[in-house]
Amino acid sequence: MSARGVVLAGVGGQGVVLASAVLAEAALQSGFEVKQSEVHGMAQRGGAVVSHIRYGDTVASPIVPLATADVLAGFEWAEALRWLPYLAPGGALVVDARRIVPPGACRDHRRWGVPYPPLDPTSIAGRTGAVVLIDATGIAGTLGNVKAANSVVMGAVSRFLDLSDAAWEKAIARFVPPRTVDLNIEAFHAGQQAETLDPADIPELGLDPLPERHYHIDVNEAWCKDCGICPSICPEFCLALDDAHRLVVVDEEACTGCRLCEVLCPDFAIRIVTPVGAQGGAR
Amino acid sequence: MTIVDIRPHLREWAMPHVLCAGCAHGIVGRAFLVATDRAGIDPDRMVVVAGIGCSSRLVGYLDFCTLHATHGRAPAFATGVKLARPELTVAVFSGDGDGLAIGGNHLIHAARRNIDLTVVLFNNEIYGMTGGQVAPTTQRGAIASTTPRGNTEPAFDSVALMIGAGASFVARASASEPFTLERIFTEALTHRGFAFVEVLSDCPTYFGRYNRLGDGPEMLAWLTRQDSRVAEPLAAKRVVDHLPIPEAPPGLDLGVLHREERPVFTGRRSG
């Protein structure tokens, strides 16, 4: 058998690495040669948590080449899209309907302006074979612990792999915390049987837009000595020194009200003012 | 935590203050004002006594009862105020030259007696007001107007000195960390007994210029690197294995370094 490739992708804390260890162990139990490779770190800040597993009679490289994965499992919608190029044409896509918006996608610190892709598998029609869209987190929650969502996803993944249930169960028992073995095996079987959701039934990403907040950077020009401290520490680059080395407020709109300039101004010259009645109180 | 507007606590008619552009003393003054507010001190019952020097000039802009005393003798004046009017909260603003050189004796004896004062010692490692002369806190090797080829003397560790002299609350903080300053000042002001806070500040005009440390923004970053929690881990980090690394920079411990309950001197016989 030529090597089979599986790519698992998610966000830090979802159990991607644990799930890949379970899959690798299940393949080992089934007598295959297995290689596994993972990248993890900073997914919640826009980095990647992805694991490649290849198994077969002989496996040379632990990395699944582009467009060759038999199965891509996305523990989160945007991560599934991100790793889509690894999926072989006609390969199976398993996705948890969960959506986790990375802070890096939040382009506007005062409001939620989020370029998060709509959860719509038809948008990638033609790129994949079977698509299994399940509410793994919801199923795991019903079983008693949302942390078992990774086992639900792996249950759905197992439909496309030739590994026996016994091998999977043995692998799960070896890697999950002892007290949660039964729960995870139950979650695994629930994932095997979970029905594919209709995207139309999935609610919109329920982000409440934050109320707009506007701050006024009140600079007392008579007191300011243009020392340059506030432009050097403003995280949003609201303040700058002009060509004449005079302090100017260049972008008050971008101010998030962090007050670093106010507390680090040695001349008592800056005050961040929230307009009366606005969110954050008057001052 | 509520945001404190410090402008009502300033003598606005006297502003802007005389300190140079980029001098961090104002950051410390601001944090002190926030702390007096947080500690719930009535501004009319707050006394700030200062000696001579840049740091001491700051007192003139604070709308409290203020007393501008003679060089180094601020703790002595403050002792008098506190003994005569024990219901007042009394603080001292002093510089490193003012407090540790000419006023060293007054400082250690106030600490020994554990008088209920809060002493803020602004340490910018130099005599700023008089033209950048070497101070007892100037780092070895640093350049001052009187040590043009580098200071050969070791520097005072004021925190060790004050713990030895008997201060019952001793802390060190950096002007580059204003929120920590606010917290430490609040604790110092509410401590019963002699509270001493050394604040690492800067002098871009003399120390920064002579030692090529840059202006205000660069010196704030330099202050951050004095912190032993920053300086030592950075020095321990070996980037290239085969190159010898220079000696670890002498990081300073920051935070509240000593706290005890000790009888407070009130000038009265007990019992």
Coordinates of C-alpha atoms in Angstrom, one line a residue:
Chain A
M1 CA 0.0 0.0 0.0
S2 CA 1.4 3.4 -0.9
A3 CA 1.5 5.8 2.0
R4 CA -1.7 7.5 3.1
G5 CA -1.6 11.1 4.2
V6 CA -3.7 12.9 6.8
V7 CA -3.5 16.6 7.7
L8 CA -5.0 17.8 11.0
A9 CA -5.3 21.5 11.6
G10 CA -6.8 23.6 14.4
V11 CA -6.2 26.2 17.0
G12 CA -3.9 25.9 20.0
G13 CA -5.8 24.0 22.8
Q14 CA -8.1 22.1 20.6
G15 CA -6.2 18.8 20.9
V16 CA -4.8 18.7 17.4
V17 CA -1.4 17.3 18.5
L18 CA -3.1 14.7 20.8
A19 CA -5.4 13.7 18.0
S20 CA -2.5 13.2 15.7
A21 CA -0.8 11.0 18.3
V22 CA -3.9 8.9 18.5
L23 CA -4.1 8.5 14.8
A24 CA -0.4 7.6 14.6
E25 CA -0.8 5.0 17.3
A26 CA -3.9 3.5 15.7
A27 CA -1.9 3.1 12.5
L28 CA 1.0 1.6 14.4
Q29 CA -1.4 -0.8 16.1
S30 CA -2.6 -1.8 12.6
G31 CA 0.9 -2.8 11.7
F32 CA 1.8 0.1 9.4
E33 CA 4.9 2.2 9.3
V34 CA 4.0 5.7 10.5
K35 CA 5.7 9.1 10.4
Q36 CA 4.2 12.1 12.0
S37 CA 5.3 15.7 12.0
E38 CA 3.7 18.7 13.6
V39 CA 3.9 22.5 13.8
H40 CA 2.4 24.0 16.8
G41 CA 2.3 27.4 18.4
M42 CA 0.6 30.7 18.5
A43 CA -2.5 29.6 16.6
Q44 CA -4.6 31.9 18.7
R45 CA -2.4 34.7 17.5
G46 CA -2.6 33.7 13.9
G47 CA 0.1 31.0 13.8
A48 CA -0.3 27.4 12.8
V49 CA -1.2 24.2 14.7
V50 CA -1.0 21.5 12.0
S51 CA 0.0 17.9 12.1
H52 CA 0.9 15.7 9.2
I53 CA 0.5 11.9 9.5
R54 CA 1.6 9.5 6.9
Y55 CA 1.3 5.7 7.2
G56 CA 1.6 2.7 4.9
D57 CA 3.9 -0.2 4.3
T58 CA 6.9 2.1 3.9
V59 CA 6.9 5.8 4.6
A60 CA 9.9 7.9 3.5
S61 CA 8.9 11.4 4.6
P62 CA 6.8 12.6 7.5
I63 CA 5.5 15.6 5.5
V64 CA 2.4 15.2 3.4
P65 CA 3.2 16.8 0.0
L66 CA 0.8 19.4 -1.3
A67 CA -2.4 18.2 -2.9
T68 CA -1.9 14.6 -1.7
A69 CA -3.7 14.3 1.6
D70 CA -6.4 11.6 1.7
V71 CA -8.1 13.4 4.5
L72 CA -7.9 16.9 5.8
A73 CA -9.5 17.4 9.2
G74 CA -10.1 21.0 10.2
F75 CA -10.9 21.5 13.9
E76 CA -12.0 25.0 13.0
W77 CA -13.4 26.4 9.8
A78 CA -10.7 29.0 8.8
E79 CA -7.9 26.6 9.7
A80 CA -9.5 24.0 7.4
L81 CA -9.5 26.6 4.6
R82 CA -5.9 27.5 5.3
W83 CA -4.7 23.9 4.8
L84 CA -6.9 23.1 1.9
P85 CA -4.1 23.1 -0.6
Y86 CA -2.8 19.9 1.0
L87 CA -5.9 18.0 0.3
A88 CA -5.7 15.7 -2.8
P89 CA -8.3 16.3 -5.5
G90 CA -11.3 14.3 -4.4
G91 CA -9.9 13.9 -0.9
A92 CA -12.2 14.0 2.2
L93 CA -12.6 17.1 4.2
V94 CA -13.8 16.8 7.8
V95 CA -14.7 20.0 9.5
D96 CA -15.9 21.0 12.9
A97 CA -18.4 23.8 12.5
R98 CA -16.7 25.7 15.3
R99 CA -15.3 29.1 14.4
I100 CA -12.5 30.8 16.4
V101 CA -11.7 34.3 15.2
P102 CA -7.9 34.9 15.7
P103 CA -7.2 38.3 17.3
G104 CA -4.9 38.9 14.4
A105 CA -8.0 39.0 12.1
C106 CA -9.4 41.8 14.1
R107 CA -8.3 44.8 12.1
D108 CA -10.0 47.5 14.0
H109 CA -9.2 47.6 17.7
R110 CA -12.2 49.7 18.5
R111 CA -14.8 47.6 16.7
W112 CA -14.9 44.1 15.5
G113 CA -14.0 44.4 11.8
V114 CA -13.4 40.8 11.0
P115 CA -12.5 39.4 7.6
Y116 CA -13.5 35.9 8.7
P117 CA -14.6 33.6 5.9
P118 CA -18.3 32.7 5.8
L119 CA -18.9 29.0 6.8
D120 CA -20.0 27.7 3.5
P121 CA -18.6 24.5 2.0
T122 CA -20.1 25.3 -1.3
S123 CA -17.5 28.0 -1.6
I124 CA -14.9 25.3 -2.0
A125 CA -17.0 23.0 -4.2
G126 CA -14.9 21.1 -6.7
R127 CA -11.8 21.3 -4.5
T128 CA -12.8 18.4 -2.3
G129 CA -14.4 15.0 -2.4
A130 CA -16.7 14.1 0.5
V131 CA -17.3 16.9 3.0
V132 CA -18.2 16.1 6.5
L133 CA -19.3 19.2 8.4
I134 CA -20.2 18.3 12.0
D135 CA -20.7 20.1 15.2
A136 CA -18.0 18.2 17.0
T137 CA -17.8 20.7 19.8
G138 CA -21.5 20.6 20.4
I139 CA -21.5 16.8 20.3
A140 CA -18.7 16.6 22.8
G141 CA -20.5 19.0 25.0
T142 CA -23.6 16.9 25.0
L143 CA -21.5 13.9 26.0
G144 CA -20.2 15.9 28.9
N145 CA -16.9 17.6 28.0
V146 CA -16.2 19.9 25.0
K147 CA -12.6 18.9 25.2
A148 CA -13.5 15.6 23.6
A149 CA -14.3 17.4 20.4
N150 CA -11.0 16.2 18.9
S151 CA -12.2 12.6 19.4
V152 CA -15.4 13.4 17.7
V153 CA -13.5 14.8 14.7
M154 CA -11.3 11.7 14.7
G155 CA -14.4 9.5 14.6
A156 CA -15.5 11.3 11.5
V157 CA -11.9 11.0 10.0
S158 CA -11.9 7.2 10.7
R159 CA -14.7 6.8 8.1
F160 CA -12.1 7.5 5.4
L161 CA -9.3 5.4 6.8
D162 CA -8.8 1.7 6.9
L163 CA -8.0 1.3 10.6
S164 CA -10.0 -1.0 12.8
D165 CA -12.2 0.4 15.7
A166 CA -10.1 -1.8 18.0
A167 CA -6.9 -0.1 17.0
W168 CA -8.5 3.4 17.4
E169 CA -9.9 2.5 20.9
K170 CA -6.5 1.2 22.0
A171 CA -4.8 4.3 20.8
I172 CA -7.3 6.6 22.4
A173 CA -6.9 4.7 25.7
R174 CA -3.2 5.1 25.5
F175 CA -3.1 8.9 25.0
V176 CA -6.1 10.6 26.6
P177 CA -6.1 11.3 30.3
P178 CA -7.1 8.0 32.1
R179 CA -10.4 9.4 33.6
T180 CA -11.6 10.5 30.2
V181 CA -11.0 7.3 28.2
D182 CA -14.6 6.2 28.2
L183 CA -15.8 9.6 27.3
N184 CA -13.4 9.9 24.4
I185 CA -14.2 6.5 23.0
E186 CA -17.9 7.5 23.2
A187 CA -17.1 10.7 21.5
F188 CA -15.1 8.9 18.8
H189 CA -18.1 6.7 18.0
A190 CA -20.4 9.7 18.0
G191 CA -18.1 11.2 15.4
Q192 CA -18.3 8.1 13.3
Q193 CA -22.1 8.4 13.2
A194 CA -22.5 12.2 13.1
E195 CA -24.6 13.5 10.3
T196 CA -23.3 16.2 8.0
L197 CA -24.9 19.5 8.8
D198 CA -26.5 21.7 6.3
P199 CA -24.5 25.0 6.4
A200 CA -27.8 26.9 6.2
D201 CA -28.6 25.6 9.7
I202 CA -25.4 27.0 11.2
P203 CA -26.0 30.4 12.7
E204 CA -24.0 33.4 11.7
L205 CA -20.9 34.2 13.6
G206 CA -22.4 35.8 16.6
L207 CA -19.9 38.6 17.3
D208 CA -21.5 41.5 19.0
P209 CA -19.9 44.5 17.5
L210 CA -18.4 46.6 20.3
P211 CA -19.9 50.0 20.7
E212 CA -17.8 52.6 19.0
R213 CA -15.5 54.4 21.3
H214 CA -13.7 57.5 20.4
Y215 CA -11.0 59.0 22.5
H216 CA -9.7 62.5 22.4
I217 CA -6.0 62.9 22.9
D218 CA -5.9 66.2 24.8
V219 CA -2.4 67.6 24.5
N220 CA -1.6 70.7 26.5
E221 CA 0.8 72.3 24.0
A222 CA 2.0 74.9 26.4
W223 CA 3.3 72.1 28.7
C224 CA 4.6 69.7 26.1
K225 CA 8.4 69.8 25.5
D226 CA 8.3 67.6 22.4
C227 CA 10.6 65.0 24.2
G228 CA 9.4 62.2 21.9
I229 CA 8.5 59.7 24.6
C230 CA 4.8 59.4 23.6
P231 CA 5.4 58.9 19.9
S232 CA 7.9 56.2 20.8
I233 CA 5.5 54.2 23.0
C234 CA 2.1 54.7 21.3
P235 CA 1.1 51.2 20.1
E236 CA -1.3 52.7 17.5
F237 CA 1.1 55.4 16.1
C238 CA -1.4 58.1 17.0
L239 CA 1.3 60.6 17.9
A240 CA 4.4 61.7 16.0
L241 CA 7.0 64.3 15.9
D242 CA 6.9 66.5 12.8
D243 CA 9.8 67.7 10.8
A244 CA 10.3 70.6 13.2
H245 CA 10.4 68.1 16.1
R246 CA 7.0 69.2 17.4
L247 CA 4.5 66.8 18.7
V248 CA 1.5 66.3 16.5
V249 CA -1.6 64.0 16.9
V250 CA -1.6 62.3 13.5
D251 CA -4.3 59.7 14.0
E252 CA -6.7 60.3 16.9
E253 CA -9.2 57.9 15.3
A254 CA -6.8 55.0 15.9
C255 CA -6.5 55.7 19.7
T256 CA -7.7 52.8 21.8
G257 CA -7.5 54.7 25.0
C258 CA -4.7 52.6 26.5
R259 CA -3.3 55.8 28.3
L260 CA 0.4 54.8 27.9
C261 CA 1.1 58.3 26.6
E262 CA -0.7 59.8 29.5
V263 CA 1.2 57.9 32.2
L264 CA 4.5 58.2 30.5
C265 CA 4.3 61.9 29.8
P266 CA 6.8 63.6 32.1
D267 CA 5.3 67.0 31.5
F268 CA 1.7 66.1 32.6
A269 CA 0.7 67.4 29.1
I270 CA -1.4 64.5 27.8
R271 CA -4.8 63.4 28.9
I272 CA -7.0 60.9 27.2
V273 CA -10.6 62.1 27.2
T274 CA -13.6 59.9 26.5
P275 CA -16.5 62.1 25.4
V276 CA -19.4 62.3 27.8
G277 CA -22.0 59.6 27.4
A278 CA -19.7 57.4 25.4
Q279 CA -18.7 53.9 26.3
G280 CA -16.0 53.9 29.0
G281 CA -17.5 56.8 31.0
A282 CA -16.9 60.5 31.0
R283 CA -13.7 62.1 32.1
Chain B
M1 CA -9.3 50.5 39.1
T2 CA -10.6 54.0 38.5
I3 CA -8.7 56.4 36.4
V4 CA -7.3 59.3 38.4
D5 CA -7.2 62.7 36.8
I6 CA -4.1 64.3 38.3
R7 CA -4.6 67.9 36.9
P8 CA -6.6 69.1 39.9
H9 CA -3.6 68.1 42.1
L10 CA -1.2 70.3 40.1
R11 CA -0.5 73.9 40.6
E12 CA -1.5 74.7 37.0
W13 CA -0.4 78.4 37.3
A14 CA 3.2 77.2 37.8
M15 CA 3.2 74.9 34.9
P16 CA 5.0 74.0 32.6
H17 CA 7.7 72.7 35.0
V18 CA 11.3 73.5 34.7
L19 CA 12.5 69.9 34.1
C20 CA 14.2 69.1 30.7
A21 CA 12.5 67.5 27.8
G22 CA 12.6 63.7 28.3
C23 CA 13.4 63.9 32.0
A24 CA 11.4 61.0 33.6
H25 CA 11.0 62.8 37.0
G26 CA 7.6 64.0 35.8
I27 CA 6.4 60.4 35.2
V28 CA 7.3 59.7 38.8
G29 CA 5.6 62.8 40.1
R30 CA 2.4 61.9 38.2
A31 CA 2.5 58.3 39.6
F32 CA 2.9 59.8 43.1
L33 CA -0.2 62.0 42.6
V34 CA -2.2 59.0 41.5
A35 CA -1.0 57.1 44.6
T36 CA -2.1 59.9 47.0
D37 CA -5.5 59.8 45.4
R38 CA -5.7 56.0 45.5
A39 CA -4.6 56.1 49.2
G40 CA -7.4 58.4 49.9
I41 CA -5.2 61.2 51.3
D42 CA -6.8 64.6 51.7
P43 CA -4.6 67.0 49.6
D44 CA -4.8 69.6 52.4
R45 CA -3.3 67.1 54.9
M46 CA -0.5 65.9 52.6
V47 CA 2.9 67.5 53.1
V48 CA 5.7 67.0 50.6
V49 CA 9.1 68.2 51.7
A50 CA 12.0 68.6 49.3
G51 CA 15.7 69.5 49.4
I52 CA 17.7 70.8 46.5
G53 CA 18.0 69.4 43.1
C54 CA 15.9 68.7 40.0
S55 CA 13.8 66.1 41.8
S56 CA 13.1 68.5 44.6
R57 CA 11.9 71.2 42.1
L58 CA 9.1 68.9 41.2
V59 CA 7.5 69.5 44.6
G60 CA 6.7 73.1 43.6
Y61 CA 4.1 71.8 41.1
L62 CA 2.2 69.6 43.4
D63 CA -0.9 71.2 45.0
F64 CA -0.2 69.9 48.5
C65 CA 1.3 71.6 51.5
T66 CA 4.9 71.8 50.2
L67 CA 8.1 72.7 51.9
H68 CA 11.3 73.4 49.9
A69 CA 14.1 72.9 52.4
T70 CA 17.9 73.1 52.5
H71 CA 20.2 70.8 50.6
G72 CA 20.0 67.2 51.9
R73 CA 18.0 68.2 55.0
A74 CA 14.5 67.4 53.8
P75 CA 14.2 64.4 56.1
A76 CA 15.1 66.6 59.1
F77 CA 12.4 69.2 58.1
A78 CA 10.0 66.3 57.5
T79 CA 10.7 64.9 60.9
G80 CA 9.9 68.2 62.5
V81 CA 6.6 68.4 60.6
K82 CA 5.6 64.9 61.5
L83 CA 6.4 65.2 65.2
A84 CA 4.6 68.5 65.4
R85 CA 1.6 67.5 63.3
P86 CA 1.3 63.7 63.5
E87 CA -2.1 63.7 61.8
L88 CA -0.5 64.9 58.5
T89 CA 0.9 62.5 55.8
V90 CA 4.4 63.5 55.2
A91 CA 6.5 62.6 52.2
V92 CA 10.0 63.6 51.1
F93 CA 11.2 64.0 47.5
S94 CA 14.9 63.8 47.2
G95 CA 17.5 63.1 44.6
D96 CA 20.4 60.8 44.7
G97 CA 22.9 63.6 45.4
D98 CA 20.6 65.3 47.8
G99 CA 19.6 62.2 49.8
L100 CA 22.7 60.0 49.6
A101 CA 25.6 62.5 49.5
I102 CA 25.0 65.7 51.3
G103 CA 21.9 64.4 53.1
G104 CA 23.1 60.9 53.8
N105 CA 23.1 61.3 57.6
H106 CA 19.6 62.8 57.8
L107 CA 18.3 59.9 55.7
I108 CA 19.8 57.1 57.7
H109 CA 18.8 58.6 61.0
A110 CA 15.2 59.1 59.9
A111 CA 15.2 55.4 58.8
R112 CA 16.8 54.3 62.1
R113 CA 14.1 56.1 64.1
N114 CA 11.4 54.6 61.8
I115 CA 9.5 57.9 61.6
D116 CA 6.2 57.6 59.7
L117 CA 7.5 59.3 56.5
T118 CA 7.6 58.3 52.9
V119 CA 10.8 59.1 51.2
V120 CA 11.0 59.0 47.4
L121 CA 14.6 59.0 46.1
F122 CA 14.9 59.9 42.4
N123 CA 18.1 58.2 41.2
N124 CA 19.3 59.5 37.9
E125 CA 22.9 58.7 38.7
I126 CA 24.1 62.3 38.3
Y127 CA 23.9 65.8 39.6
G128 CA 21.6 67.2 36.9
M129 CA 20.9 70.7 38.2
T130 CA 24.5 71.8 38.8
G131 CA 26.0 70.6 35.6
G132 CA 26.4 66.8 35.5
Q133 CA 28.9 66.1 38.2
V134 CA 29.5 62.5 39.4
A135 CA 27.1 61.3 42.1
P136 CA 27.5 58.6 44.7
T137 CA 25.1 56.5 42.6
T138 CA 26.9 56.9 39.3
Q139 CA 27.8 53.5 37.9
R140 CA 31.5 52.6 37.8
G141 CA 32.8 53.5 34.3
A142 CA 30.1 56.1 33.6
I143 CA 31.1 59.5 32.3
A144 CA 30.2 62.7 34.2
S145 CA 31.5 66.2 33.9
T146 CA 33.9 65.5 36.8
T147 CA 34.8 62.0 35.6
P148 CA 35.5 62.6 31.9
R149 CA 37.4 59.4 31.6
G150 CA 34.9 57.3 33.5
N151 CA 33.9 57.0 37.1
T152 CA 36.3 54.8 39.1
E153 CA 34.3 54.5 42.3
P154 CA 31.7 51.9 43.1
A155 CA 28.1 53.2 43.4
F156 CA 25.9 53.3 46.4
D157 CA 23.2 50.6 46.8
S158 CA 20.6 52.9 48.5
V159 CA 18.2 50.0 49.1
A160 CA 20.8 47.9 51.0
L161 CA 21.7 51.1 52.9
M162 CA 18.2 51.8 53.9
I163 CA 17.4 48.2 55.0
G164 CA 20.6 48.3 57.1
A165 CA 19.6 51.7 58.6
G166 CA 16.3 50.3 59.7
A167 CA 13.7 51.5 57.2
S168 CA 10.6 49.3 57.6
F169 CA 9.4 49.5 54.0
V170 CA 12.0 49.6 51.2
A171 CA 11.2 49.4 47.5
R172 CA 12.8 50.1 44.2
A173 CA 11.0 50.9 41.1
S174 CA 11.6 52.3 37.7
A175 CA 10.2 55.4 36.1
S176 CA 9.7 53.4 32.9
E177 CA 7.0 51.3 34.7
P178 CA 4.4 53.9 35.8
F179 CA 1.7 51.5 36.8
T180 CA 4.1 49.6 39.1
L181 CA 5.2 53.0 40.5
E182 CA 1.6 53.9 41.3
R183 CA 1.1 50.6 43.2
I184 CA 4.3 50.9 45.1
F185 CA 3.7 54.5 46.1
T186 CA 0.2 53.6 47.3
E187 CA 1.7 50.9 49.5
A188 CA 4.5 53.2 50.7
L189 CA 2.1 56.0 51.6
T190 CA -0.2 53.6 53.6
H191 CA 2.7 51.9 55.3
R192 CA 3.0 52.9 59.0
G193 CA 6.7 53.7 59.6
F194 CA 9.6 54.8 57.5
A195 CA 8.9 54.0 53.8
F196 CA 11.7 54.4 51.3
V197 CA 11.2 54.1 47.6
E198 CA 14.2 54.4 45.2
V199 CA 13.0 55.3 41.8
L200 CA 15.3 54.8 38.8
S201 CA 15.0 57.9 36.7
D202 CA 17.0 59.4 34.0
C203 CA 18.9 62.6 33.0
P204 CA 19.0 62.8 29.2
T205 CA 20.6 66.2 29.4
Y206 CA 23.8 65.1 31.2
F207 CA 23.9 61.3 32.0
G208 CA 22.3 60.4 28.7
R209 CA 24.4 62.8 26.6
Y210 CA 27.7 62.0 28.2
N211 CA 27.2 58.3 28.1
R212 CA 25.6 58.3 24.6
L213 CA 22.4 56.7 25.9
G214 CA 20.1 58.8 23.8
D215 CA 17.1 61.1 24.7
G216 CA 14.0 60.5 26.8
P217 CA 12.5 57.6 24.8
E218 CA 15.8 55.7 24.6
M219 CA 16.6 56.3 28.2
L220 CA 13.2 54.9 29.3
A221 CA 14.2 51.7 27.4
W222 CA 17.6 51.8 29.1
L223 CA 15.9 52.1 32.5
T224 CA 13.9 49.0 31.7
R225 CA 17.1 47.1 31.1
Q226 CA 18.4 47.9 34.6
D227 CA 15.8 45.5 36.0
S228 CA 17.5 42.3 37.0
R229 CA 14.5 40.4 35.8
V230 CA 15.4 41.8 32.3
A231 CA 19.2 42.3 32.4
E232 CA 20.2 39.0 33.8
P233 CA 18.1 36.7 31.7
L234 CA 19.2 38.6 28.6
A235 CA 22.8 38.2 29.6
A236 CA 22.3 34.5 30.3
K237 CA 20.9 33.9 26.9
R238 CA 23.7 32.7 24.7
V239 CA 23.0 33.3 21.1
V240 CA 26.3 32.0 19.7
D241 CA 27.9 29.2 21.7
H242 CA 31.5 29.6 20.9
L243 CA 31.8 33.4 21.6
P244 CA 32.7 34.5 25.1
I245 CA 30.0 36.6 26.6
P246 CA 30.8 39.7 28.6
E247 CA 30.1 39.8 32.3
A248 CA 26.4 39.9 33.1
P249 CA 25.2 43.5 33.5
P250 CA 24.6 44.3 37.2
G251 CA 20.8 44.1 37.2
L252 CA 19.0 45.8 40.0
D253 CA 16.2 44.1 42.0
L254 CA 12.9 45.9 41.6
G255 CA 9.8 45.8 43.7
V256 CA 9.1 45.9 47.4
L257 CA 12.3 44.4 48.8
H258 CA 11.7 44.8 52.6
R259 CA 8.7 45.2 54.8
E260 CA 8.4 44.9 58.5
E261 CA 6.3 46.1 61.4
R262 CA 8.4 48.0 63.9
P263 CA 7.6 50.6 66.6
V264 CA 7.2 54.0 65.0
F265 CA 9.0 57.0 66.4
T266 CA 6.6 59.7 67.5
G267 CA 8.8 61.7 69.8
R268 CA 6.7 60.8 72.8
R269 CA 7.5 58.4 75.7
S270 CA 5.4 55.3 75.6
G271 CA 3.1 54.5 78.5

